[in-house]
Amino acid sequence: MTIKTDHRHLYLQVIDRLKSDIEKGIYQENEKLPSEFELSKSLGVSRATLREALRLLEEENVIIRRHGVGTFVNPKPVFTSGIEQLSSISSMIEQAGMTPGTIFIKATEEKSTEDDVKRFQTNSDDNVITIERVRTADGEPVVYCIDKVPATYLPQQFVNNQDISLFSALEKSGAIHVNYAVTYIDPIGFHEEVSPILDCGPETALLVLKQLHYDDNDRVVLYSKNYFRADKFSFHVVRKRV
C-alpha cells in the first residue's frame, strides 16, 4: 500500500509511515528492514526519496544502517532524562521500573595531576581518589563510570562500601552540598576498553557525559566521566525562548 499523498514533501511522509510501522510492531526492534527496492516499491516513492528518509531516521537514531548488511530498527532507549535535571543514574534506572546495581572495578588514590590541581584547585601534594564502576539495570551493564574526587572530601570507609552513593558520601559531613553541574556530551563509536565491558557490539554507539559538580560555594567537588549505552539512554533539554 502506498503512502497517502498530502502537501508535505514525500520523504517526510515516508518518515512518518516508517515510524508508524515501527510503533505498530510491523518492524520489530533489531529487525532488518526490507531492501531499498522493496521499501520504495511498497511505499510508492523513488529510491532517492526513500534514502533521504532513511538518512534522517538514522540521524534520529530510529534506525541504523550497517554497510554491506542492511538497515535495522534501533531499540528504543529504556532510560531517558532531562539533561537539566541533576539526577543520579540509580534514580533513572528506578524510574524505568528496574533495579540498579553496581559492579565495583577499582579505586586508586594518587597525588593530584596537573589537571586535578586546575579542576579542584588543590595542591600538587593533595591526593585524589579515582573510582571506576559499572552501573547495572536488572543485572545488565549499562553505564561505565569514572569518578574523581579529592580524598579529603570522602569518608575513609566509602571505598569499602559501594552501596553508598557518591553524592551521599560527599554530603555526609555536612560541609559539602552538591548544588549544580556543568555537563559536556560527546557521542562516540566503539571504545576498545569500555564497549566490551558494557557488552556493546561494534554498531552500538556510546554517549560520554563529562560533568563538573559544584557545591554551594562554586567549588568543584566531583568530576565524572560516564559512558552510557546510546541504545539504552537518551537525554533531552528544555530550551526556553529569551
Short mmCIF file of C-alpha atoms in Angstrom, two decimals:
data_model
loop_
_atom_site.label_atom_id
_atom_site.label_comp_id
_atom_site.label_asym_id
_atom_site.label_seq_id
_atom_site.Cartn_x
_atom_site.Cartn_y
_atom_site.Cartn_z
CA MET A 1 0.00 0.00 0.00
CA THR A 2 1.48 3.34 -1.00
CA ILE A 3 1.63 6.31 1.37
CA LYS A 4 -1.19 8.79 1.25
CA THR A 5 -0.45 11.95 -0.68
CA ASP A 6 -0.56 15.21 1.25
CA HIS A 7 1.04 18.64 0.94
CA ARG A 8 4.29 17.74 2.64
CA HIS A 9 7.46 16.52 0.99
CA LEU A 10 7.36 12.81 0.18
CA TYR A 11 10.37 11.99 2.36
CA LEU A 12 8.51 13.40 5.40
CA GLN A 13 5.56 11.15 4.63
CA VAL A 14 7.93 8.18 4.36
CA ILE A 15 9.45 9.02 7.75
CA ASP A 16 6.02 9.16 9.40
CA ARG A 17 4.95 5.91 7.75
CA LEU A 18 8.05 4.00 8.83
CA LYS A 19 7.83 5.37 12.37
CA SER A 20 4.18 4.32 12.48
CA ASP A 21 5.03 0.83 11.25
CA ILE A 22 7.73 0.52 13.93
CA GLU A 23 5.29 1.72 16.62
CA LYS A 24 2.70 -0.84 15.48
CA GLY A 25 5.28 -3.61 15.65
CA ILE A 26 5.27 -4.28 11.92
CA TYR A 27 9.03 -3.85 12.17
CA GLN A 28 10.45 -5.07 15.48
CA GLU A 29 13.48 -3.77 17.39
CA ASN A 30 16.76 -5.07 15.91
CA GLU A 31 14.82 -6.40 12.89
CA LYS A 32 16.25 -5.90 9.44
CA LEU A 33 14.08 -3.72 7.19
CA PRO A 34 13.21 -4.81 3.64
CA SER A 35 15.64 -3.79 0.90
CA GLU A 36 15.51 -0.28 -0.55
CA PHE A 37 13.96 -1.70 -3.71
CA GLU A 38 11.18 -3.46 -1.76
CA LEU A 39 10.51 -0.48 0.53
CA SER A 40 10.40 2.10 -2.27
CA LYS A 41 8.06 -0.13 -4.25
CA SER A 42 5.69 -0.75 -1.31
CA LEU A 43 5.62 2.94 -0.39
CA GLY A 44 5.28 4.16 -3.97
CA VAL A 45 8.27 6.51 -3.85
CA SER A 46 11.60 6.74 -5.60
CA ARG A 47 14.70 5.23 -4.04
CA ALA A 48 16.19 8.73 -3.79
CA THR A 49 13.21 9.83 -1.67
CA LEU A 50 13.50 6.69 0.45
CA ARG A 51 17.22 7.20 1.01
CA GLU A 52 16.64 10.76 2.24
CA ALA A 53 14.03 9.49 4.70
CA LEU A 54 16.35 6.73 5.91
CA ARG A 55 19.18 9.22 6.32
CA LEU A 56 17.06 11.40 8.59
CA LEU A 57 15.73 8.40 10.52
CA GLU A 58 19.32 7.33 11.15
CA GLU A 59 20.15 10.81 12.44
CA GLU A 60 17.23 10.44 14.86
CA ASN A 61 18.66 7.07 15.95
CA VAL A 62 15.43 5.32 14.88
CA ILE A 63 17.34 3.02 12.54
CA ILE A 64 20.94 2.03 11.93
CA ARG A 65 22.44 1.21 8.56
CA ARG A 66 25.23 -1.37 8.55
CA HIS A 67 27.37 -1.26 5.43
CA GLY A 68 27.02 -4.39 3.38
CA VAL A 69 24.47 -5.88 5.78
CA GLY A 70 21.30 -3.79 5.71
CA THR A 71 19.14 -1.38 7.69
CA PHE A 72 17.94 -2.32 11.17
CA VAL A 73 15.44 -0.89 13.68
CA ASN A 74 17.20 0.55 16.70
CA PRO A 75 15.84 -0.42 20.12
CA LYS A 76 14.13 2.45 21.95
CA PRO A 77 16.15 3.89 24.84
CA VAL A 78 14.94 2.41 28.11
CA PHE A 79 16.11 5.33 30.24
CA THR A 80 15.52 8.98 29.50
CA SER A 81 16.19 12.13 31.45
CA GLY A 82 16.20 15.88 31.06
CA ILE A 83 19.83 16.94 30.99
CA GLU A 84 18.86 19.98 33.06
CA GLN A 85 17.95 17.62 35.92
CA LEU A 86 20.84 16.61 38.17
CA SER A 87 19.57 13.11 38.93
CA SER A 88 21.56 10.01 39.78
CA ILE A 89 21.96 7.03 37.48
CA SER A 90 20.24 4.89 40.12
CA SER A 91 17.13 7.09 40.09
CA MET A 92 16.95 6.96 36.27
CA ILE A 93 17.07 3.17 36.39
CA GLU A 94 14.47 3.01 39.18
CA GLN A 95 12.12 5.32 37.25
CA ALA A 96 12.20 2.79 34.42
CA GLY A 97 10.98 0.14 36.86
CA MET A 98 14.31 -1.67 37.02
CA THR A 99 16.71 -2.46 39.84
CA PRO A 100 20.00 -0.54 39.87
CA GLY A 101 23.21 -2.28 40.81
CA THR A 102 26.95 -1.68 40.90
CA ILE A 103 29.93 -3.73 39.81
CA PHE A 104 32.96 -2.28 41.54
CA ILE A 105 36.11 -2.35 39.42
CA LYS A 106 38.74 -0.46 41.36
CA ALA A 107 39.61 2.63 43.38
CA THR A 108 43.00 4.29 43.37
CA GLU A 109 44.37 7.13 45.47
CA GLU A 110 47.18 9.15 43.94
CA LYS A 111 48.76 12.58 44.06
CA SER A 112 46.92 15.29 42.14
CA THR A 113 47.78 15.55 38.48
CA GLU A 114 48.16 18.90 36.75
CA ASP A 115 44.55 18.63 35.55
CA ASP A 116 43.36 17.79 39.09
CA VAL A 117 45.07 20.86 40.51
CA LYS A 118 43.33 23.08 37.93
CA ARG A 119 39.99 21.29 38.26
CA PHE A 120 39.71 21.07 42.05
CA GLN A 121 42.01 23.98 42.99
CA THR A 122 44.04 21.57 45.11
CA ASN A 123 47.74 21.46 45.85
CA SER A 124 50.01 19.08 43.96
CA ASP A 125 50.64 17.21 47.23
CA ASP A 126 46.92 16.53 47.80
CA ASN A 127 45.56 13.09 46.96
CA VAL A 128 42.71 12.43 44.55
CA ILE A 129 40.64 9.25 44.54
CA THR A 130 39.60 7.73 41.19
CA ILE A 131 36.73 5.24 41.34
CA GLU A 132 35.78 3.02 38.41
CA ARG A 133 32.43 1.23 38.47
CA VAL A 134 29.89 -0.34 36.13
CA ARG A 135 26.25 0.51 36.83
CA THR A 136 23.71 -2.18 36.03
CA ALA A 137 19.95 -2.34 35.40
CA ASP A 138 18.40 -5.67 36.41
CA GLY A 139 21.92 -7.08 36.26
CA GLU A 140 22.71 -5.80 32.76
CA PRO A 141 25.68 -3.40 32.44
CA VAL A 142 24.52 -0.04 31.06
CA VAL A 143 26.94 2.68 32.28
CA TYR A 144 30.69 2.73 32.86
CA CYS A 145 31.58 5.37 35.44
CA ILE A 146 34.86 7.06 36.25
CA ASP A 147 34.66 9.47 39.20
CA LYS A 148 37.43 11.64 40.59
CA VAL A 149 37.20 13.42 43.94
CA PRO A 150 39.73 14.94 46.37
CA ALA A 151 40.46 12.35 49.06
CA THR A 152 39.69 14.79 51.88
CA TYR A 153 36.07 15.09 50.70
CA LEU A 154 35.23 11.40 51.11
CA PRO A 155 34.79 9.43 54.35
CA GLN A 156 37.51 6.82 54.85
CA GLN A 157 35.10 3.88 54.63
CA PHE A 158 33.48 4.89 51.31
CA VAL A 159 35.73 2.82 49.04
CA ASN A 160 34.85 -0.30 51.04
CA ASN A 161 31.12 0.41 50.97
CA GLN A 162 29.96 0.79 47.39
CA ASP A 163 26.28 0.75 48.38
CA ILE A 164 26.58 4.42 49.38
CA SER A 165 26.10 6.92 46.54
CA LEU A 166 28.90 9.38 45.85
CA PHE A 167 26.58 12.31 46.49
CA SER A 168 25.58 10.87 49.87
CA ALA A 169 29.21 10.19 50.76
CA LEU A 170 30.27 13.72 49.82
CA GLU A 171 27.43 15.28 51.80
CA LYS A 172 27.77 13.05 54.86
CA SER A 173 29.96 15.50 56.80
CA GLY A 174 27.53 18.36 56.16
CA ALA A 175 30.35 20.54 54.82
CA ILE A 176 29.51 19.83 51.19
CA HIS A 177 26.24 20.09 49.29
CA VAL A 178 26.27 19.33 45.57
CA ASN A 179 24.36 22.23 44.04
CA TYR A 180 24.76 22.01 40.27
CA ALA A 181 26.86 20.51 37.48
CA VAL A 182 28.25 21.62 34.15
CA THR A 183 27.88 18.83 31.60
CA TYR A 184 29.56 18.14 28.28
CA ILE A 185 28.15 15.41 25.99
CA ASP A 186 30.17 13.64 23.30
CA PRO A 187 28.81 10.80 21.13
CA ILE A 188 31.45 8.21 20.27
CA GLY A 189 31.54 4.89 18.45
CA PHE A 190 33.11 1.65 19.59
CA HIS A 191 35.51 2.04 22.53
CA GLU A 192 38.16 -0.66 22.83
CA GLU A 193 38.04 -0.80 26.64
CA VAL A 194 34.54 0.34 27.58
CA SER A 195 32.37 -1.24 24.86
CA PRO A 196 33.27 -4.86 25.76
CA ILE A 197 32.61 -4.14 29.46
CA LEU A 198 29.11 -2.88 28.55
CA ASP A 199 28.52 -5.83 26.19
CA CYS A 200 28.32 -3.48 23.19
CA GLY A 201 28.80 -4.66 19.65
CA PRO A 202 30.71 -2.57 17.07
CA GLU A 203 27.44 -0.99 15.89
CA THR A 204 26.41 0.29 19.35
CA ALA A 205 27.35 3.91 20.00
CA LEU A 206 28.16 5.42 23.39
CA LEU A 207 27.28 8.76 24.94
CA VAL A 208 30.04 10.22 27.09
CA LEU A 209 28.91 12.67 29.77
CA LYS A 210 31.70 14.68 31.39
CA GLN A 211 30.44 16.52 34.45
CA LEU A 212 31.94 19.02 36.85
CA HIS A 213 29.89 19.01 40.06
CA TYR A 214 29.92 22.20 42.12
CA ASP A 215 28.93 22.81 45.73
CA ASP A 216 27.12 25.84 47.17
CA ASN A 217 30.40 27.77 47.19
CA ASP A 218 31.01 27.19 43.45
CA ARG A 219 33.80 24.76 44.25
CA VAL A 220 34.32 21.68 42.06
CA VAL A 221 33.94 18.70 44.39
CA LEU A 222 33.48 15.86 41.89
CA TYR A 223 34.47 15.15 38.30
CA SER A 224 32.61 12.38 36.49
CA LYS A 225 33.15 10.77 33.12
CA ASN A 226 30.31 8.37 32.38
CA TYR A 227 29.92 6.18 29.30
CA PHE A 228 26.23 5.46 28.58
CA ARG A 229 24.97 2.91 26.09
CA ALA A 230 23.25 5.04 23.43
CA ASP A 231 20.74 2.27 22.75
CA LYS A 232 19.65 2.35 26.40
CA PHE A 233 19.81 6.04 27.34
CA SER A 234 18.58 9.27 25.82
CA PHE A 235 18.92 12.78 27.16
CA HIS A 236 16.96 15.90 26.32
CA VAL A 237 16.95 19.52 27.34
CA VAL A 238 14.15 22.08 27.57
CA ARG A 239 15.17 25.32 25.91
CA LYS A 240 13.20 28.47 26.62
CA ARG A 241 12.99 31.48 24.40
CA VAL A 242 14.64 34.62 25.80
#
